[in-house]
């Protein structure tokens, strides 16, 4: 296997890990669609930043994307919480609206800039290995890879440090609020992480695979685990497996790498579904005796 | 005639509290004070604002008008001494967690943002589970609990907070008679240790046995006072509307209890 293949798999695995960790919180909050929304809604920010800065340099483009990601979150929150619209309707409306603005902008500026919807949606992971970072003329690997390493450090640090707060506001927001914990703060912190990950990932793997990772990996892990921490680790593991198998599937059929990885994520889900459903047919022994409560007598 | 009894050195004061959702008031201009060391029932028909009242006291929802004082202070100052038990249906019990994880959440109330649980916390979690008779279920998936067991896990989580004042939203909803009895025994024991318990409850028949004090709510405050004073046919009719046949039965029952000699 050549080094290019290893870099592609490693880069995809990093995207998968970031999306799996954050997506696990999103799925328990029934907010997976928000990741989908953000991944599409970043488009106008990208196009505008691209047009203003005149380059595809990561920093301005990422900044532009992050701004539109947060804008989308804010728009959706306002529509649901303040305007009392249905959540799915607000999400659907916000992201198609912002994405459409992006599409219009691309076609308007299209002749001046080298950017198209396809690259935003499907990414260019096959070319990841070509864009290397050099320190003193020594190549240290693809630029995308290192950006995603930083992304992973941020995501893991955030979740590790604030794990209890994130779980509490996810499982029982009213109780969390009664302890004086700000639900809104942790929601935006989480969405900030989702925006960052989407933005830093889209260039490599495109919006479709990012969403596939955000939604598919935690949904599969949920079927296979009964402990939330374990679920996060399983989701990451499934992501790495999908990156490896997806790469070889693409090589085998000579097709899109991101597409093949998405397909593997889907296959993983259906296999897990079958396994968990079959598992339920087994008769489970009931170990704990049902005891009468002895409240207040202790 | 409405009865709104004020108390000296109240554990909780509510002043002109008003919460409006979508232009519809859920509670309107509610004023009362509650005594320390009692079991207090919050009662009223569905949609009368009982849950909203508890949430507004805890600052879970913002009051549009009015303010609340707990232990004579702002709620922010005394959160550690107050424990809130939400309605059981308000969370997704399919969350992948074990019983002990949920109860442990009560320990984080008193902990800093970055802290981890220590051995003492784990002991308190076990002890709280024991108090509600769920110690054998510590490692059980919460998705596999019955409704009554879920309710007891929520109570254990509140106990783990080691608070002084407890606000419980319908702890008796969907539990069987023997669990209800053991929960009320636990509440009595807590009261005897000087804790104050504010409990949303629906059953008028048991209310006079369970509570020392009752707050009757119907968007506005109908009454607040010792249970014997509040549970008169007129006041109950004002809270629930006069058509209920239950009400006259409850009143009869109460009269019977108050003057038992006449029937002997
Ligand atoms: N989040 C909300 N948004 C809009 N309206 C709400 C919200 N929560 C409650 N309400 C409304 O406020 C009123 C009071 O609701 P609340 O839940 O406080 O009543 P309750 O006395 O607890 O009722 P129940 O006995 O059914 O639990 C109801 O009319 C309800 O429809
Ligand atoms: Mg209620």
Coordinates of C-alpha atoms and ligand atoms in Angstrom, one line a residue:
Chain A
X1 CA 0.0 0.0 0.0
X2 CA 1.5 3.4 -1.0
X3 CA 1.8 6.3 1.4
X4 CA -0.9 8.2 -0.4
X5 CA -3.4 5.5 0.6
X6 CA -2.3 5.7 4.2
X7 CA -2.7 9.5 4.3
X8 CA -6.1 9.3 2.7
X9 CA -7.3 6.6 5.2
X10 CA -5.7 8.5 8.2
X11 CA -7.4 11.8 7.1
X12 CA -10.8 10.1 6.7
X13 CA -10.4 8.4 10.1
X14 CA -9.7 11.8 11.7
X15 CA -12.9 13.2 10.2
X16 CA -14.8 10.1 11.4
X17 CA -13.4 10.4 14.9
X18 CA -14.4 14.0 15.3
X19 CA -17.9 13.4 13.8
X20 CA -18.4 10.2 15.9
X21 CA -17.6 11.9 19.2
X22 CA -19.8 15.0 18.6
X23 CA -22.5 13.1 16.7
X24 CA -23.0 10.8 19.8
X25 CA -24.2 13.8 21.7
X26 CA -26.3 15.0 18.8
X27 CA -28.1 11.7 18.3
X28 CA -29.1 11.6 22.0
X29 CA -30.4 15.2 21.7
X30 CA -32.3 14.2 18.6
X31 CA -30.3 16.9 16.7
X32 CA -28.5 14.9 14.1
X33 CA -30.3 16.9 11.4
X34 CA -28.6 20.0 12.8
X35 CA -25.2 18.6 11.7
X36 CA -26.7 18.1 8.2
X37 CA -28.0 21.6 8.3
X38 CA -24.7 23.1 9.3
X39 CA -22.8 21.2 6.7
X40 CA -24.9 22.6 4.0
X41 CA -25.3 26.0 5.5
X42 CA -21.6 26.7 5.5
X43 CA -21.6 27.1 1.8
X44 CA -22.4 30.8 1.5
X45 CA -19.8 31.6 4.0
X46 CA -17.2 29.7 2.1
X47 CA -18.1 31.3 -1.2
X48 CA -18.1 34.8 0.2
X49 CA -14.8 34.3 2.1
X50 CA -13.3 32.7 -1.0
X51 CA -14.4 35.6 -3.1
X52 CA -13.2 38.3 -0.7
X53 CA -9.8 36.7 0.0
X54 CA -9.4 35.5 -3.6
X55 CA -7.8 32.2 -2.5
X56 CA -8.6 28.8 -1.2
X57 CA -6.4 29.3 1.8
X58 CA -7.9 27.5 4.7
X59 CA -8.1 30.3 7.3
X60 CA -10.4 32.8 5.7
X61 CA -12.5 30.1 4.1
X62 CA -12.8 28.3 7.5
X63 CA -13.7 31.6 9.2
X64 CA -16.4 32.3 6.7
X65 CA -17.8 28.8 7.0
X66 CA -17.7 29.0 10.8
X67 CA -19.7 32.2 10.7
X68 CA -22.4 30.8 8.5
X69 CA -22.5 27.6 10.6
X70 CA -23.1 29.5 13.8
X71 CA -25.6 31.8 11.9
X72 CA -27.5 28.6 10.8
X73 CA -27.6 27.3 14.4
X74 CA -28.8 30.7 15.6
X75 CA -31.5 30.9 12.8
X76 CA -32.8 27.4 13.6
X77 CA -32.8 28.1 17.4
X78 CA -34.7 31.4 16.9
X79 CA -37.3 29.8 14.6
X80 CA -37.9 26.9 17.0
X81 CA -37.6 28.6 20.4
X82 CA -38.8 32.1 19.7
X83 CA -41.1 31.7 16.7
X84 CA -42.4 28.3 18.0
X85 CA -41.9 26.7 14.6
X86 CA -41.6 22.9 14.4
X87 CA -37.9 22.0 14.7
X88 CA -37.7 19.9 11.5
X89 CA -39.4 22.6 9.6
X90 CA -37.0 25.3 10.9
X91 CA -34.0 23.1 10.1
X92 CA -35.2 22.2 6.6
X93 CA -36.0 25.8 5.9
X94 CA -32.8 27.3 7.2
X95 CA -30.3 25.0 5.6
X96 CA -31.9 24.8 2.1
X97 CA -32.2 28.6 2.2
X98 CA -28.5 29.1 3.2
X99 CA -27.3 26.4 0.8
X100 CA -29.3 27.9 -2.0
X101 CA -27.7 31.3 -1.4
X102 CA -24.4 29.5 -1.6
X103 CA -25.3 27.9 -4.9
X104 CA -26.5 31.2 -6.4
X105 CA -23.3 32.9 -5.2
X106 CA -21.2 30.2 -6.8
X107 CA -23.0 30.5 -10.2
X108 CA -22.7 34.3 -10.0
X109 CA -19.0 34.4 -9.1
X110 CA -18.4 31.1 -10.9
X111 CA -16.5 32.6 -13.8
X112 CA -14.1 34.4 -11.5
X113 CA -13.3 31.7 -9.0
X114 CA -12.4 28.1 -9.1
X115 CA -15.0 26.6 -6.9
X116 CA -18.0 24.4 -7.5
X117 CA -20.7 22.6 -5.6
X118 CA -19.3 19.2 -6.4
X119 CA -16.1 19.9 -4.5
X120 CA -18.1 21.1 -1.5
X121 CA -20.5 18.2 -1.5
X122 CA -18.1 15.4 -2.3
X123 CA -14.7 16.8 -1.4
X124 CA -11.4 15.8 -3.0
X125 CA -10.1 13.2 -0.6
X126 CA -8.3 11.5 -3.4
X127 CA -6.0 14.5 -3.7
X128 CA -5.4 15.0 0.0
X129 CA -1.9 13.5 -0.2
X130 CA -0.8 16.0 -2.9
X131 CA -1.2 19.1 -0.7
X132 CA 1.7 18.6 1.8
X133 CA 3.0 20.8 4.5
X134 CA 6.7 21.4 4.6
X135 CA 8.8 22.5 7.5
X136 CA 12.3 23.6 6.3
X137 CA 11.6 21.9 3.0
X138 CA 10.9 18.6 4.8
X139 CA 7.5 17.2 4.1
X140 CA 5.6 16.4 7.2
X141 CA 2.5 15.0 5.5
X142 CA -0.7 16.4 4.0
X143 CA -1.9 19.8 5.2
X144 CA -5.5 18.5 5.7
X145 CA -4.2 15.7 7.9
X146 CA -2.6 18.1 10.3
X147 CA -5.5 20.5 10.4
X148 CA -7.7 17.6 11.4
X149 CA -5.3 16.5 14.1
X150 CA -5.7 19.9 15.6
X151 CA -9.5 19.5 15.2
X152 CA -9.4 16.2 17.0
X153 CA -7.3 17.6 19.9
X154 CA -9.9 20.4 20.3
X155 CA -12.9 18.0 20.2
X156 CA -11.3 15.4 22.5
X157 CA -10.2 18.1 25.0
X158 CA -13.6 19.7 25.0
X159 CA -15.5 16.5 25.5
X160 CA -13.0 15.1 28.0
X161 CA -13.0 18.2 30.2
X162 CA -16.7 18.9 30.1
X163 CA -18.1 15.4 29.8
X164 CA -20.4 15.7 32.8
X165 CA -21.8 19.0 31.7
X166 CA -22.4 17.7 28.2
X167 CA -24.1 14.5 29.4
X168 CA -26.2 16.2 32.0
X169 CA -27.5 18.9 29.6
X170 CA -28.2 16.1 27.0
X171 CA -30.0 13.7 29.2
X172 CA -32.0 16.0 31.5
X173 CA -31.8 19.7 30.5
X174 CA -34.5 20.7 33.1
X175 CA -32.5 19.1 35.9
X176 CA -29.3 20.6 34.6
X177 CA -30.9 24.1 34.6
X178 CA -32.1 23.5 38.1
X179 CA -28.4 23.0 39.1
X180 CA -27.6 26.4 37.6
X181 CA -26.0 25.0 34.4
X182 CA -26.7 27.0 31.3
X183 CA -28.4 24.8 28.7
X184 CA -28.0 27.4 26.0
X185 CA -24.3 27.8 26.6
X186 CA -23.6 24.1 26.2
X187 CA -25.8 23.8 23.2
X188 CA -23.8 26.5 21.4
X189 CA -20.5 25.1 22.6
X190 CA -21.5 21.8 21.1
X191 CA -22.7 23.4 17.9
X192 CA -19.5 25.4 17.7
X193 CA -17.6 22.1 17.7
X194 CA -19.9 20.7 15.0
X195 CA -19.4 23.8 12.9
X196 CA -15.6 23.6 13.3
X197 CA -15.5 20.0 12.5
X198 CA -17.7 20.4 9.4
X199 CA -15.7 23.3 8.2
X200 CA -12.3 21.7 8.6
X201 CA -13.5 18.4 7.2
X202 CA -15.5 19.4 4.2
X203 CA -12.5 20.3 2.0
X204 CA -11.1 16.8 2.4
X205 CA -14.2 14.6 2.4
X206 CA -17.1 16.8 1.4
X207 CA -20.3 17.5 3.1
X208 CA -22.0 14.2 2.3
X209 CA -19.4 12.0 4.0
X210 CA -19.2 14.4 7.0
X211 CA -23.0 14.0 7.5
X212 CA -22.7 10.3 7.0
X213 CA -20.2 10.1 9.7
X214 CA -22.1 12.5 12.0
X215 CA -25.4 10.5 11.7
X216 CA -24.4 7.0 10.8
X217 CA -21.6 6.2 13.2
X218 CA -23.4 7.1 16.5
X219 CA -26.6 5.5 15.3
X220 CA -24.8 2.3 14.7
X221 CA -22.8 2.5 18.0
X222 CA -26.1 3.2 19.8
X223 CA -27.4 -0.2 18.7
X224 CA -24.2 -1.9 20.0
X225 CA -23.7 -0.4 23.4
X226 CA -25.5 0.3 26.6
X227 CA -23.1 2.8 28.1
X228 CA -22.6 6.3 26.6
X229 CA -18.8 6.4 27.0
X230 CA -18.5 3.0 25.4
X231 CA -20.9 4.2 22.6
X232 CA -18.5 7.0 21.7
X233 CA -15.5 4.7 21.5
X234 CA -17.5 2.2 19.4
X235 CA -18.6 5.0 17.0
X236 CA -14.9 6.1 16.6
X237 CA -13.9 2.5 15.9
X238 CA -16.6 2.1 13.3
X239 CA -15.4 5.2 11.6
X240 CA -11.9 4.0 11.3
X241 CA -13.1 0.7 9.9
X242 CA -15.3 2.5 7.4
X243 CA -12.4 4.6 6.3
X244 CA -10.2 1.6 5.7
X245 CA -12.8 -0.6 4.0
X246 CA -14.2 2.4 2.1
X247 CA -10.8 3.1 0.6
X248 CA -10.4 -0.4 -0.6
X249 CA -13.9 -0.6 -1.9
X250 CA -13.2 2.6 -3.9
X251 CA -10.0 1.2 -5.2
X252 CA -11.7 -2.0 -6.2
X253 CA -14.5 -0.4 -8.1
X254 CA -12.4 2.5 -9.1
X255 CA -15.0 4.9 -7.7
X256 CA -15.4 7.8 -5.4
X257 CA -13.5 7.4 -2.1
X258 CA -15.9 9.5 0.0
X259 CA -18.9 7.7 -1.6
X260 CA -17.5 4.3 -0.8
X261 CA -16.8 5.2 2.8
X262 CA -20.4 6.4 3.1
X263 CA -21.6 3.1 1.7
X264 CA -19.6 1.2 4.3
X265 CA -21.1 3.4 7.1
X266 CA -24.5 2.4 5.8
X267 CA -23.6 -1.3 5.7
X268 CA -22.2 -1.1 9.2
X269 CA -25.5 0.3 10.4
X270 CA -27.6 -2.5 8.8
X271 CA -25.3 -5.2 10.1
X272 CA -25.5 -3.8 13.6
X273 CA -29.3 -3.5 13.3
X274 CA -29.5 -7.2 12.3
X275 CA -27.2 -8.2 15.1
X276 CA -29.1 -6.2 17.8
X277 CA -32.5 -7.5 16.6
X278 CA -31.3 -11.1 16.5
X279 CA -29.8 -10.7 19.9
X280 CA -33.2 -9.8 21.3
X281 CA -34.6 -13.2 20.3
X282 CA -32.4 -14.8 22.8
X283 CA -34.0 -15.2 26.2
X284 CA -32.2 -13.1 28.7
X285 CA -31.9 -14.5 32.2
X286 CA -33.1 -12.1 34.8
X287 CA -30.3 -11.9 37.4
X288 CA -31.7 -9.4 39.8
X289 CA -34.5 -10.6 42.0
X290 CA -37.3 -8.1 42.0
X291 CA -37.3 -6.8 45.5
X292 CA -39.9 -4.7 47.2
X293 CA -38.8 -1.2 48.0
X294 CA -37.6 -0.7 51.5
X295 CA -37.9 3.1 51.3
X296 CA -37.4 5.1 54.4
X297 CA -36.6 2.0 56.6
X298 CA -32.8 2.2 56.3
Chain B
X1 CA -63.4 32.8 50.9
X2 CA -59.8 32.2 49.9
X3 CA -57.3 31.3 52.5
X4 CA -53.7 32.5 52.0
X5 CA -51.8 32.0 55.1
X6 CA -48.5 33.8 55.5
X7 CA -45.7 32.3 57.6
X8 CA -42.8 33.8 59.6
X9 CA -39.3 32.8 58.5
X10 CA -40.5 31.1 55.4
X11 CA -38.4 28.6 53.6
X12 CA -39.7 29.8 50.3
X13 CA -41.4 33.1 49.3
X14 CA -43.1 33.7 46.0
X15 CA -44.0 37.3 45.0
X16 CA -46.3 38.3 42.2
X17 CA -44.9 35.4 40.1
X18 CA -46.2 35.4 36.5
X19 CA -45.0 33.1 33.7
X20 CA -46.5 33.6 30.2
X21 CA -46.0 31.1 27.4
X22 CA -47.0 32.4 23.9
X23 CA -49.2 35.1 25.4
X24 CA -51.0 32.6 27.5
X25 CA -50.3 32.9 31.3
X26 CA -49.4 29.5 32.9
X27 CA -49.2 31.1 36.3
X28 CA -50.6 34.6 37.1
X29 CA -49.6 36.8 39.9
X30 CA -48.9 34.1 42.5
X31 CA -48.0 35.1 46.0
X32 CA -47.3 32.8 48.9
X33 CA -44.9 31.9 51.7
X34 CA -44.2 28.3 52.8
X35 CA -43.1 27.0 56.3
X36 CA -39.9 25.1 56.9
X37 CA -39.8 21.4 57.9
X38 CA -43.2 20.4 56.4
X39 CA -44.4 18.3 53.5
X40 CA -46.3 20.7 51.2
X41 CA -48.6 19.6 48.4
X42 CA -49.0 21.6 45.2
X43 CA -52.3 20.7 43.8
X44 CA -54.6 21.9 41.0
X45 CA -56.1 20.6 37.8
X46 CA -54.1 19.7 34.7
X47 CA -52.5 22.7 33.1
X48 CA -53.0 24.8 36.2
X49 CA -49.3 25.7 36.2
X50 CA -47.9 23.4 38.9
X51 CA -44.9 22.2 36.9
X52 CA -44.4 25.8 35.7
X53 CA -44.4 27.0 39.3
X54 CA -41.6 24.6 40.3
X55 CA -39.6 25.5 37.2
X56 CA -40.0 29.2 37.8
X57 CA -38.8 28.7 41.4
X58 CA -35.7 26.8 40.2
X59 CA -35.1 29.3 37.4
X60 CA -35.5 26.6 34.8
X61 CA -38.0 29.0 33.1
X62 CA -37.8 32.7 33.5
X63 CA -40.5 34.6 35.3
X64 CA -42.1 37.4 33.3
X65 CA -43.0 39.3 36.5
X66 CA -42.2 38.7 40.1
X67 CA -39.5 37.0 42.1
X68 CA -38.7 34.1 44.4
X69 CA -36.7 33.9 47.5
X70 CA -35.4 30.6 48.9
X71 CA -34.0 30.6 52.5
X72 CA -34.4 34.4 52.3
X73 CA -31.9 34.5 49.3
X74 CA -31.8 34.5 45.6
X75 CA -32.0 30.9 44.2
X76 CA -28.6 31.4 42.6
X77 CA -27.1 31.7 46.0
X78 CA -28.6 28.6 47.5
X79 CA -28.9 26.1 44.6
X80 CA -26.8 23.6 46.5
X81 CA -29.4 23.4 49.2
X82 CA -32.3 22.9 46.8
X83 CA -33.1 19.8 44.8
X84 CA -35.5 19.5 41.9
X85 CA -37.1 16.3 40.7
X86 CA -38.6 16.9 37.2
X87 CA -41.6 15.0 35.9
X88 CA -40.4 11.5 35.0
X89 CA -41.6 11.7 31.4
X90 CA -39.4 14.8 30.7
X91 CA -36.4 12.7 29.8
X92 CA -35.5 10.0 27.3
X93 CA -35.1 6.8 29.3
X94 CA -33.5 5.1 26.3
X95 CA -30.3 7.0 27.0
X96 CA -27.5 4.5 27.3
X97 CA -26.7 4.8 31.0
X98 CA -26.9 2.8 34.1
X99 CA -28.9 3.5 37.2
X100 CA -25.9 4.6 39.2
X101 CA -24.8 7.0 36.5
X102 CA -28.1 8.9 36.7
X103 CA -28.0 9.0 40.5
X104 CA -24.4 10.2 40.4
X105 CA -25.6 13.3 38.5
X106 CA -26.9 14.5 41.9
X107 CA -23.3 14.6 43.2
X108 CA -22.2 16.9 40.4
X109 CA -24.5 19.5 41.7
X110 CA -22.1 20.3 44.5
X111 CA -19.0 19.8 42.4
X112 CA -16.9 22.1 40.2
X113 CA -17.1 21.9 36.4
X114 CA -14.0 19.8 36.0
X115 CA -14.2 17.5 39.0
X116 CA -14.5 13.8 39.0
X117 CA -16.4 11.7 41.5
X118 CA -14.5 10.4 44.5
X119 CA -15.1 7.4 46.8
X120 CA -17.3 9.4 49.1
X121 CA -19.6 10.4 46.2
X122 CA -19.9 6.8 45.2
X123 CA -20.8 5.8 48.7
X124 CA -23.5 8.5 48.7
X125 CA -24.9 7.2 45.4
X126 CA -25.1 3.7 46.9
X127 CA -26.7 5.0 50.0
X128 CA -29.3 7.0 48.1
X129 CA -30.2 4.0 46.0
X130 CA -30.6 1.9 49.2
X131 CA -33.0 4.5 50.6
X132 CA -35.3 4.1 47.7
X133 CA -34.9 0.3 47.6
X134 CA -33.0 0.2 44.3
X135 CA -29.5 -0.8 45.5
X136 CA -29.8 -4.1 43.6
X137 CA -30.4 -2.1 40.4
X138 CA -27.3 0.0 40.5
X139 CA -25.8 -1.5 37.3
X140 CA -29.2 -1.9 35.5
X141 CA -29.7 -0.1 32.2
X142 CA -32.1 2.7 32.7
X143 CA -34.0 1.6 29.6
X144 CA -35.0 -1.6 31.4
X145 CA -36.7 0.1 34.3
X146 CA -40.4 0.2 35.0
X147 CA -42.1 3.5 35.5
X148 CA -42.1 3.2 39.3
X149 CA -38.4 2.3 39.3
X150 CA -37.6 5.3 37.1
X151 CA -39.4 7.4 39.6
X152 CA -37.3 6.0 42.4
X153 CA -34.1 6.6 40.5
X154 CA -35.1 10.2 40.2
X155 CA -35.8 10.5 43.9
X156 CA -32.4 8.8 44.6
X157 CA -30.7 11.4 42.4
X158 CA -32.3 14.1 44.5
X159 CA -31.3 12.4 47.7
X160 CA -27.7 12.2 46.5
X161 CA -27.7 16.0 46.4
X162 CA -28.1 16.1 50.2
X163 CA -30.3 19.2 49.9
X164 CA -32.5 21.0 52.5
X165 CA -35.4 21.8 50.3
X166 CA -36.9 19.3 47.7
X167 CA -39.2 20.2 44.9
X168 CA -40.8 17.1 43.4
X169 CA -42.9 17.1 40.3
X170 CA -45.5 14.3 40.6
X171 CA -43.3 11.7 42.3
X172 CA -46.4 9.5 42.7
X173 CA -47.4 9.4 39.1
X174 CA -47.6 5.9 37.8
X175 CA -46.3 4.1 40.8
X176 CA -48.1 1.2 42.5
X177 CA -49.7 1.5 46.0
X178 CA -46.9 -0.1 47.9
X179 CA -44.2 2.1 46.2
X180 CA -46.3 5.1 46.9
X181 CA -46.5 4.1 50.5
X182 CA -42.8 3.6 50.8
X183 CA -42.1 7.0 49.1
X184 CA -44.3 8.8 51.5
X185 CA -42.6 7.0 54.4
X186 CA -39.3 8.3 53.1
X187 CA -40.6 11.8 52.7
X188 CA -41.9 11.7 56.3
X189 CA -38.5 10.6 57.5
X190 CA -36.9 13.4 55.7
X191 CA -39.3 15.9 57.1
X192 CA -38.6 14.6 60.6
X193 CA -34.9 15.4 59.9
X194 CA -35.9 19.0 59.2
X195 CA -36.1 18.9 55.4
X196 CA -38.8 20.7 53.6
X197 CA -40.6 18.8 50.8
X198 CA -42.7 20.5 48.1
X199 CA -44.6 17.8 46.2
X200 CA -46.9 18.1 43.2
X201 CA -49.7 15.7 43.6
X202 CA -53.1 14.9 42.0
X203 CA -55.0 12.6 44.3
X204 CA -57.3 14.6 46.5
X205 CA -58.2 11.5 48.6
X206 CA -54.6 10.9 49.9
X207 CA -53.6 14.6 50.0
X208 CA -54.8 15.3 53.5
X209 CA -52.9 12.2 54.8
X210 CA -49.7 13.1 53.1
X211 CA -49.4 16.8 53.5
X212 CA -49.1 19.3 56.3
X213 CA -49.7 22.2 54.0
X214 CA -51.3 22.6 50.6
X215 CA -51.0 25.2 47.9
X216 CA -54.0 25.1 45.5
X217 CA -53.3 26.5 42.1
X218 CA -55.5 27.3 39.1
X219 CA -53.2 29.6 37.1
X220 CA -53.9 32.0 39.9
X221 CA -53.3 31.1 43.5
X222 CA -56.5 29.7 45.0
X223 CA -55.3 28.9 48.5
X224 CA -52.2 28.3 50.6
X225 CA -52.4 27.0 54.1
X226 CA -52.6 24.1 56.5
X227 CA -54.4 21.2 54.8
X228 CA -57.3 21.2 57.2
X229 CA -58.0 24.9 56.5
X230 CA -57.6 24.6 52.8
X231 CA -59.6 21.5 52.1
X232 CA -63.1 22.9 52.4
X233 CA -65.7 22.2 49.7
X234 CA -65.8 25.9 48.7
X235 CA -62.1 26.2 48.2
X236 CA -61.8 22.9 46.4
X237 CA -64.7 23.9 44.2
X238 CA -62.9 27.2 43.4
X239 CA -59.7 25.3 42.3
X240 CA -61.3 22.5 40.4
X241 CA -64.6 23.9 39.3
X242 CA -67.8 22.9 41.2
X243 CA -69.0 20.1 39.1
X244 CA -66.8 17.3 40.4
X245 CA -68.6 14.8 42.5
X246 CA -65.2 13.8 43.8
X247 CA -65.1 17.1 45.6
X248 CA -68.1 16.5 47.8
X249 CA -66.7 13.0 48.6
X250 CA -63.4 14.4 49.6
X251 CA -65.1 17.0 51.8
X252 CA -67.2 14.3 53.4
X253 CA -64.1 12.2 54.0
X254 CA -62.4 15.2 55.6
X255 CA -65.4 16.0 57.8
X256 CA -65.4 12.4 58.9
X257 CA -61.7 12.6 59.9
X258 CA -62.1 15.9 61.6
X259 CA -65.0 14.9 63.7
X260 CA -64.6 11.1 64.1
X261 CA -66.6 10.9 67.3
X262 CA -69.9 11.5 65.5
X263 CA -69.7 8.2 63.7
X264 CA -68.7 6.1 66.6
Ligands
LIG1 N1 -43.0 24.9 27.2 C1 -44.2 25.3 27.1 N2 -44.6 26.1 26.0 C2 -45.8 26.6 25.9 N3 -46.8 26.4 26.8 C3 -46.5 25.6 27.9 C4 -45.2 25.1 28.1 N4 -45.2 24.4 29.3 C5 -46.5 24.5 29.8 N5 -47.3 25.2 28.9 C6 -48.7 25.6 29.2 O1 -48.7 26.2 30.4 C7 -49.9 25.8 31.2 C8 -49.4 25.2 32.5 O2 -48.6 24.0 32.3 P1 -48.0 23.2 33.5 O3 -47.2 22.1 32.8 O4 -47.3 24.1 34.4 O5 -49.3 22.6 34.2 P2 -49.4 21.4 35.3 O6 -50.3 22.0 36.3 O7 -48.1 20.9 35.6 O8 -50.2 20.3 34.5 P3 -50.2 18.7 34.7 O9 -51.1 18.4 35.9 O10 -50.9 18.2 33.4 O11 -48.8 18.3 34.8 C9 -50.5 24.7 30.3 O12 -51.6 25.4 29.7 C10 -49.6 24.4 29.3 O13 -50.2 24.1 28.1
LIG2 MG1 -47.1 19.1 35.5

